[in-house]
XYZ file of C-alpha atoms in Angstrom:
571
model
C -75.442 39.774 41.856
C -79.112 39.484 41.286
C -79.989 40.302 44.917
C -77.968 43.527 44.995
C -80.140 46.671 44.771
C -79.433 49.584 42.494
C -78.714 51.810 45.480
C -75.583 49.759 46.096
C -74.635 49.563 42.456
C -71.167 50.971 42.998
C -70.446 48.406 45.674
C -71.770 45.664 43.396
C -69.423 46.704 40.633
C -66.529 46.845 43.051
C -67.276 43.329 44.276
C -67.407 41.959 40.754
C -64.115 43.542 39.832
C -62.449 42.284 43.003
C -63.673 38.738 42.493
C -62.516 38.735 38.898
C -59.128 40.117 39.883
C -58.639 37.551 42.641
C -59.654 34.758 40.303
C -57.137 35.933 37.723
C -54.382 36.413 40.313
C -54.765 32.844 41.473
C -54.709 31.337 38.000
C -51.944 28.715 37.561
C -50.451 30.332 34.491
C -49.487 33.401 36.531
C -47.063 31.335 38.554
C -45.661 29.642 35.450
C -45.153 33.011 33.763
C -43.369 34.390 36.808
C -41.079 31.363 37.003
C -40.243 31.490 33.292
C -39.523 35.213 33.373
C -37.215 34.738 36.332
C -35.470 31.862 34.542
C -34.832 34.049 31.497
C -33.263 36.695 33.739
C -31.110 34.074 35.475
C -29.947 32.842 32.080
C -28.293 36.222 31.460
C -26.042 35.480 34.436
C -24.005 33.231 32.136
C -22.932 36.361 30.271
C -22.125 38.024 33.579
C -19.999 35.119 34.752
C -18.182 35.048 31.416
C -17.406 38.769 31.415
C -16.341 38.781 35.051
C -14.063 35.744 34.682
C -12.507 36.847 31.397
C -11.978 40.334 32.800
C -10.082 38.951 35.785
C -8.068 36.486 33.703
C -5.430 37.249 31.085
C -6.160 38.332 27.528
C -4.673 35.146 26.154
C -7.554 33.116 27.678
C -10.563 35.419 27.236
C -12.238 33.517 24.402
C -11.663 30.166 26.067
C -13.300 31.354 29.285
C -16.358 32.689 27.452
C -16.692 29.420 25.554
C -16.664 27.455 28.806
C -19.782 29.343 29.825
C -21.375 28.103 26.605
C -20.261 24.586 27.551
C -22.029 24.921 30.911
C -25.355 25.574 29.218
C -25.297 23.125 26.324
C -23.661 20.129 28.020
C -24.934 20.711 31.546
C -28.404 21.491 30.216
C -28.723 18.224 28.308
C -27.636 16.221 31.361
C -30.137 18.012 33.585
C -32.949 17.357 31.099
C -32.143 13.668 30.752
C -31.451 12.756 34.386
C -30.934 15.759 36.665
C -34.526 17.005 36.890
C -35.806 13.513 37.629
C -33.246 12.999 40.383
C -34.313 16.309 41.916
C -38.111 16.404 41.563
C -39.115 12.933 40.410
C -42.079 11.519 42.323
C -42.515 8.021 40.911
C -42.359 4.876 43.065
C -38.875 4.561 44.522
C -38.563 8.258 45.407
C -37.179 8.779 48.901
C -35.487 11.377 51.045
C -32.175 10.936 49.234
C -33.193 10.993 45.562
C -36.123 11.453 43.251
C -37.268 8.929 40.641
C -39.164 9.797 37.470
C -39.316 12.582 34.885
C -36.178 11.221 33.210
C -35.757 12.589 29.667
C -38.457 15.060 30.591
C -41.440 15.180 28.240
C -44.602 15.697 30.314
C -48.172 15.914 29.090
C -51.507 16.509 30.713
C -52.996 19.376 32.631
C -49.881 20.171 34.707
C -47.561 20.536 31.708
C -47.056 24.299 32.127
C -45.886 24.143 35.723
C -43.501 21.266 35.033
C -41.887 22.901 32.017
C -41.481 26.265 33.732
C -39.988 24.611 36.789
C -37.580 22.648 34.589
C -36.287 25.763 32.795
C -35.873 27.569 36.118
C -34.026 24.695 37.775
C -31.862 24.079 34.692
C -30.559 27.630 35.028
C -29.687 26.840 38.656
C -27.881 23.635 37.681
C -25.749 25.332 35.024
C -24.897 28.133 37.453
C -23.488 25.581 39.916
C -21.095 24.424 37.182
C -20.218 27.921 35.996
C -18.991 28.779 39.487
C -16.333 26.079 39.157
C -15.052 27.364 35.809
C -13.625 30.472 37.487
C -11.434 28.425 39.819
C -10.210 26.260 36.916
C -9.467 29.164 34.601
C -6.306 29.467 32.477
C -4.937 25.965 32.994
C -7.687 23.435 32.238
C -8.126 21.445 29.043
C -11.354 22.278 27.256
C -12.199 18.623 26.619
C -11.722 17.826 30.305
C -14.026 20.703 31.222
C -16.701 19.516 28.801
C -16.738 16.087 30.437
C -16.803 17.717 33.868
C -19.815 19.873 32.959
C -21.704 16.750 31.912
C -21.201 15.039 35.257
C -21.297 18.007 37.626
C -25.092 18.039 37.224
C -25.239 14.999 39.491
C -23.323 16.832 42.218
C -26.051 19.490 42.167
C -29.172 17.364 41.712
C -29.085 15.364 44.941
C -28.672 18.299 47.382
C -31.382 20.114 45.415
C -33.689 17.148 46.096
C -32.826 17.172 49.801
C -33.613 20.881 50.160
C -36.537 21.520 47.791
C -38.374 18.297 46.954
C -41.361 17.473 49.161
C -39.776 14.170 50.204
C -36.257 15.550 50.663
C -34.854 14.727 54.085
C -33.653 18.272 54.783
C -36.979 19.653 53.581
C -38.745 17.492 56.168
C -36.473 18.920 58.864
C -37.648 22.411 57.790
C -34.321 23.650 56.492
C -34.416 27.251 55.230
C -32.919 27.868 51.783
C -35.135 30.050 49.641
C -32.831 30.613 46.658
C -30.332 27.764 46.581
C -27.358 28.761 48.709
C -26.796 25.077 49.520
C -27.469 23.258 46.235
C -26.051 26.001 43.980
C -23.441 28.130 45.719
C -22.146 25.762 48.388
C -21.958 22.864 45.935
C -20.235 25.074 43.363
C -17.865 26.595 45.925
C -16.735 23.256 47.342
C -16.179 21.844 43.867
C -14.276 24.990 42.882
C -11.906 24.578 45.827
C -11.341 20.887 45.068
C -10.598 21.728 41.420
C -8.205 24.552 42.313
C -6.249 22.305 44.681
C -6.071 19.461 42.158
C -4.971 21.689 39.289
C -2.337 23.456 41.407
C -1.372 27.113 40.852
C -0.702 28.627 37.471
C 2.953 28.985 36.569
C 4.448 32.073 38.116
C 1.506 32.623 40.458
C 3.531 31.956 43.601
C 7.272 32.515 43.444
C 9.886 30.231 44.970
C 10.797 32.808 47.621
C 7.168 32.728 48.814
C 6.382 36.255 47.643
C 2.721 36.597 46.853
C 1.444 39.156 44.356
C -1.839 40.372 45.809
C -2.240 43.584 43.800
C -2.510 42.122 40.329
C -4.205 44.045 37.523
C -6.879 42.202 35.593
C -6.827 42.113 31.815
C -10.040 44.127 31.504
C -11.523 45.676 34.688
C -14.361 47.162 32.629
C -15.531 43.677 31.661
C -15.252 42.626 35.278
C -17.517 45.456 36.402
C -19.939 44.912 33.538
C -20.097 41.242 34.515
C -20.869 42.313 38.090
C -23.845 44.381 36.941
C -25.201 41.507 34.861
C -24.864 39.138 37.811
C -26.522 41.722 40.070
C -29.467 41.897 37.703
C -29.616 38.129 37.417
C -29.530 37.731 41.198
C -32.848 39.536 41.480
C -34.370 36.916 39.198
C -32.558 34.243 41.202
C -33.957 35.302 44.571
C -37.350 36.701 43.612
C -38.113 33.820 41.249
C -37.438 31.317 44.023
C -40.861 32.059 45.480
C -42.024 29.853 42.568
C -44.926 32.115 41.729
C -46.881 35.220 42.630
C -50.231 33.644 43.521
C -51.603 33.932 47.034
C -49.071 35.718 49.194
C -46.048 34.741 47.101
C -45.921 38.118 45.391
C -45.370 39.767 48.774
C -42.494 37.414 49.528
C -41.023 38.152 46.086
C -41.033 41.895 46.761
C -39.394 41.344 50.134
C -36.755 39.180 48.476
C -36.000 41.981 46.006
C -35.623 44.560 48.773
C -33.395 42.411 50.993
C -31.248 41.371 48.027
C -30.540 44.965 47.044
C -29.910 46.101 50.621
C -27.590 43.201 51.367
C -25.502 44.069 48.310
C -25.420 47.709 49.438
C -24.128 46.669 52.857
C -21.568 44.342 51.299
C -20.471 46.929 48.767
C -19.901 49.634 51.379
C -17.958 47.192 53.533
C -15.789 46.161 50.571
C -15.033 49.813 49.769
C -13.986 50.424 53.374
C -11.760 47.325 53.465
C -10.075 48.301 50.221
C -9.545 51.902 51.325
C -8.042 50.965 54.696
C -5.919 47.960 53.808
C -4.815 48.956 50.304
C -3.462 52.446 50.988
C -6.565 54.383 49.940
C -6.903 52.459 46.692
C -10.122 50.855 45.494
C -9.182 47.366 44.293
C -11.695 46.158 41.711
C -11.578 42.376 42.421
C -11.972 42.984 46.159
C -14.997 45.250 45.688
C -16.606 42.986 43.102
C -16.193 39.871 45.217
C -17.394 41.718 48.302
C -20.667 42.549 46.569
C -21.027 39.037 45.180
C -20.289 37.585 48.610
C -23.082 39.657 50.112
C -25.500 38.457 47.431
C -24.604 34.839 48.137
C -25.000 35.391 51.873
C -28.560 36.736 51.683
C -29.950 34.306 49.108
C -31.077 31.589 51.537
C -32.951 33.999 53.804
C -34.023 36.700 51.325
C -37.808 36.155 51.614
C -37.995 35.537 55.374
C -35.942 38.270 57.039
C -36.003 41.992 57.681
C -34.319 44.726 55.692
C -31.938 45.801 58.465
C -30.887 42.186 58.997
C -30.128 41.927 55.264
C -27.698 44.850 55.518
C -25.867 43.120 58.385
C -25.819 39.768 56.568
C -24.422 41.366 53.415
C -21.752 43.292 55.308
C -20.545 40.172 57.096
C -20.527 38.333 53.768
C -18.169 40.919 52.254
C -15.792 40.572 55.210
C -15.818 36.781 54.861
C -15.087 37.036 51.139
C -12.057 39.266 51.764
C -10.652 37.185 54.628
C -11.124 33.848 52.883
C -9.452 35.181 49.755
C -6.443 36.203 51.849
C -6.417 32.775 53.495
C -6.300 31.033 50.113
C -3.359 33.254 49.128
C -1.497 32.249 52.269
C -2.190 28.575 51.534
C -1.015 29.111 47.938
C -4.289 27.918 46.476
C -4.757 29.605 43.113
C -8.362 30.626 42.469
C -8.148 33.193 39.638
C -11.530 34.834 40.265
C -12.108 34.049 43.946
C -14.923 31.562 43.294
C -14.128 29.556 46.423
C -14.063 32.651 48.620
C -17.361 34.002 47.350
C -19.363 30.826 46.933
C -17.964 28.411 49.528
C -17.256 30.503 52.605
C -20.064 32.997 52.066
C -22.479 30.108 51.491
C -21.624 28.680 54.892
C -22.477 32.035 56.442
C -25.559 32.340 54.250
C -27.034 29.088 55.576
C -26.013 29.620 59.193
C -27.379 33.170 59.369
C -30.858 31.729 58.783
C -30.651 30.149 62.219
C -30.114 33.627 63.661
C -32.088 36.146 61.593
C -34.865 34.120 59.895
C -38.507 34.794 60.722
C -41.363 32.348 60.494
C -43.185 32.635 57.157
C -46.568 34.002 58.224
C -47.574 35.093 54.715
C -47.451 31.908 52.661
C -46.607 29.408 55.379
C -44.177 27.303 53.337
C -40.702 28.880 53.296
C -39.879 28.814 57.016
C -41.640 27.226 59.972
C -39.319 28.349 62.792
C -37.976 31.600 64.132
C -34.229 32.114 64.366
C -32.327 32.732 67.588
C -32.790 36.484 67.391
C -36.574 36.093 67.440
C -36.717 33.591 70.278
C -36.909 30.485 68.132
C -34.302 28.515 70.044
C -31.444 26.449 68.644
C -33.383 24.046 66.434
C -33.197 26.006 63.195
C -29.497 26.793 63.637
C -28.868 23.095 64.225
C -30.700 22.103 61.037
C -28.817 24.731 59.027
C -25.498 23.458 60.409
C -26.440 19.899 59.476
C -27.226 21.053 55.941
C -23.840 22.792 55.652
C -21.892 19.747 56.820
C -23.717 17.187 54.669
C -23.647 19.269 51.477
C -19.937 20.006 51.906
C -19.120 16.329 52.441
C -21.272 15.228 49.506
C -19.850 17.813 47.123
C -16.238 17.231 48.172
C -16.358 13.449 47.802
C -18.316 13.304 44.546
C -16.453 16.156 42.828
C -13.108 14.665 43.876
C -14.058 11.334 42.290
C -15.275 12.956 39.069
C -12.251 15.228 38.687
C -9.788 12.472 39.551
C -11.255 10.114 36.945
C -11.160 12.868 34.322
C -7.552 13.634 35.258
C -6.554 9.983 34.867
C -8.387 9.432 31.577
C -8.071 12.795 29.796
C -5.867 14.957 31.970
C -7.108 18.153 33.598
C -4.184 20.508 33.109
C -2.803 21.831 29.858
C 0.887 21.549 28.997
C 3.400 24.186 30.069
C 3.678 25.775 26.634
C -0.103 25.926 26.237
C -0.470 27.608 29.586
C 2.175 30.210 28.800
C 0.863 31.147 25.363
C -2.812 30.736 26.270
C -5.792 28.546 25.499
C -7.124 30.979 22.884
C -4.150 30.135 20.694
C -3.993 26.387 21.160
C -7.704 25.604 21.550
C -9.235 28.142 19.168
C -6.457 29.160 16.766
C -6.552 32.802 17.913
C -3.200 34.568 18.040
C -2.063 35.600 21.534
C -1.770 39.292 22.447
C 1.446 41.170 21.726
C 4.062 40.613 24.371
C 3.446 36.938 25.090
C 5.685 35.375 22.448
C 8.551 37.931 22.555
C 9.037 37.456 26.283
C 9.763 33.766 25.766
C 12.412 34.482 23.156
C 13.920 37.283 25.182
C 14.192 35.004 28.201
C 16.412 32.580 26.325
C 18.320 35.446 24.755
C 19.093 36.976 28.131
C 20.101 33.661 29.647
C 22.443 32.942 26.738
C 23.920 36.447 26.713
C 24.776 36.144 30.402
C 26.903 33.096 29.616
C 28.185 34.442 26.324
C 31.832 33.969 27.215
C 31.275 30.250 27.662
C 29.778 29.774 24.210
C 31.703 29.722 20.992
C 28.602 30.556 18.998
C 28.058 33.996 20.570
C 25.374 36.024 18.809
C 24.575 33.178 16.439
C 23.516 31.076 19.414
C 21.287 33.930 20.644
C 19.449 33.939 17.331
C 19.107 30.163 17.493
C 17.629 30.399 20.957
C 15.076 32.981 19.845
C 13.927 30.661 17.099
C 14.001 27.785 19.558
C 11.490 29.512 21.791
C 9.055 30.159 18.994
C 9.482 26.662 17.609
C 9.066 24.843 20.874
C 6.053 26.802 22.078
C 4.338 26.684 18.694
C 5.108 23.128 17.684
C 1.496 22.032 18.078
C 0.304 24.861 15.877
C 2.807 23.859 13.186
C 1.367 20.364 13.152
C -2.176 21.704 12.937
C -1.308 24.023 10.059
C 0.525 21.252 8.263
C -2.488 18.952 8.521
C -4.828 21.679 7.349
C -2.682 22.425 4.314
C -2.418 18.736 3.556
C -6.190 18.575 3.029
C -6.523 21.777 1.034
C -3.214 22.409 -0.713
C -1.877 19.487 -2.736
C 1.112 21.542 -3.881
C 2.299 22.294 -0.354
C 4.487 19.216 0.090
C 7.706 21.198 -0.005
C 6.398 23.664 2.562
C 5.253 20.864 4.839
C 8.644 19.211 4.753
C 10.279 22.532 5.572
C 7.995 23.026 8.578
C 8.614 19.509 9.821
C 12.365 19.958 9.586
C 12.106 23.255 11.439
C 10.122 21.616 14.196
C 12.569 18.726 14.585
C 15.506 21.096 14.599
C 13.873 23.219 17.267
C 13.234 20.251 19.511
C 16.823 19.055 19.064
C 18.142 22.469 20.089
C 15.795 22.532 23.043
C 16.933 19.122 24.274
C 20.591 20.133 23.980
C 19.825 23.268 25.945
C 18.076 21.237 28.659
C 20.952 18.765 28.810
C 23.503 21.543 29.151
C 21.517 23.196 31.906
C 21.150 19.777 33.577
C 17.481 20.408 34.257
C 14.183 18.772 33.414
C 12.195 20.155 30.467
C 9.338 21.225 32.743
C 11.780 23.112 34.975
C 13.186 25.036 32.030
C 9.707 26.043 30.936
C 8.837 27.053 34.505
C 11.891 29.314 34.600
C 10.426 31.307 31.740
C 7.542 32.476 33.901
C 9.795 33.236 36.860
C 12.278 35.511 35.062
C 10.254 38.653 34.557
C 13.153 40.875 35.633
C 15.743 39.244 33.394
C 13.370 39.320 30.449
C 12.516 42.983 30.895
C 8.857 42.064 31.187
C 6.354 41.932 34.038
C 4.633 38.584 34.540
C 1.465 38.902 36.580
C -1.284 36.639 37.738
C -3.240 37.589 34.660
C -0.567 37.075 32.009
C 2.301 38.933 30.393
C 2.180 42.731 30.301
C 4.588 44.198 27.843
C 7.142 46.782 28.933
C 6.186 50.110 27.342
C 9.829 50.782 26.424
C 10.150 47.507 24.566
C 9.480 47.822 20.804
C 6.876 45.567 19.258
C 8.441 42.427 17.846
C 5.332 40.421 17.173
C 2.241 41.709 15.436
C 0.097 38.638 15.096
C 1.831 37.324 11.970
C 1.550 33.776 10.776
C 3.283 31.565 13.378
C 4.974 29.564 10.620
C 6.564 32.759 9.277
C 7.794 33.622 12.771
C 9.686 30.413 13.295
C 11.127 30.030 9.815
C 13.062 33.311 10.075
C 15.366 34.303 7.249
């Protein structure tokens, strides 16, 4: 400064400003701020997942599905803080290519505290997302307690592949695998676990009929929520992919902008492809789940390569991802695997493509020099990168399948994964959260028994009296758990309710006696009788769909959310 003459004063000022700007741009807190901001955006994806899943599921399970997204954060987050982060990024003695050691029960101090905390918050949002993916495949038939335990342990399924791919000592990292935004540790892990869970839980009742008819055009309970959830996930995906540059210092900000552009363009390509598929194969109709999953599949597909590819390649990658999502969803239908929201299609099969496409379209990172060290096939890089990407796909699939199978099997043996038949029919909102089911769910059960009995009326001496008994039977049997809960609640708050409690208990016992006689007469197992309820939509005058009971518009309302005890007691 002192040697610069006045004649070059303007240049001197310019130099000072530039030096100050560069010094500020390279400050460590810029990277931490960028990472934290991205993590906050990713956190909103939990709302998107919840809205999308509840919109695709039935009304009788909406609250339960949203609550499971809360479970992912609070239970999965505490596990990741205590052990998960250390297994992923720990660097203490004992750390190797398979696992990290250190940073358990994270509480750092010292000069690097800001970077560690910001990285933890960012990675915690990734870990909870891997679990949230699975909740969609388990929707409408999983016990809440079982899911809580699963969310605690699923962190371990995520943490090890994350170490392999991102930690400096990870064995895939040393082979120069390309995965900028977590297609392997997040989406592939979540997709494999989702498929394992869906197979173990088996289809929801009525999903696949005995004559092998498959309902593919099934209306969701709230398509608006599904689309709103898509937009929230779209927004969150930008934080997902752009934030994975882990900063904006040096040339990272350029990579972040490229990631934003390729992410948007890939989703555009996938969206257009999904619209075309729906228009051609669904008789000029635009099917919401197909379009939504096509866009999500394209976003998954581009995440691994988002910062190290071209814009035109992103459009191709996204378009192929949408095709894969549609075809894999059809394949699962044919195999009678019930995935209510298509989590396996979007996150498993599109993740495989997302990792493999890096071996074709990826370019060497010549800006920052840390996200990719080899060209893909298209750029003359040879087969090495494609081979490494294939190895990553195979090992992560095997790891996720084995570990998730063990965890889910143990939970199934100890707690039980699937809810009972009556809970599934009426909905988790009612049994888990004491929220009355929507109109049309309870009447269809009573009408089923009424229709069955009326068809055999000539064989019964009781006639109409038996029909009335069967209607009460349905309500009693399906609501027996609620009766017990109400009775216990009154026992602690109403000392004068003894007579009412006895009445309820007698009603419950009578209902179960009638039910058992009915089962014995039909010469069928109890579970089979309950299953028949969901398979008699024609006889009941109701339409049972993949997303619950939809009431016939011509049928008068017979249930308006009254007290369940009043319903079963009758006159």
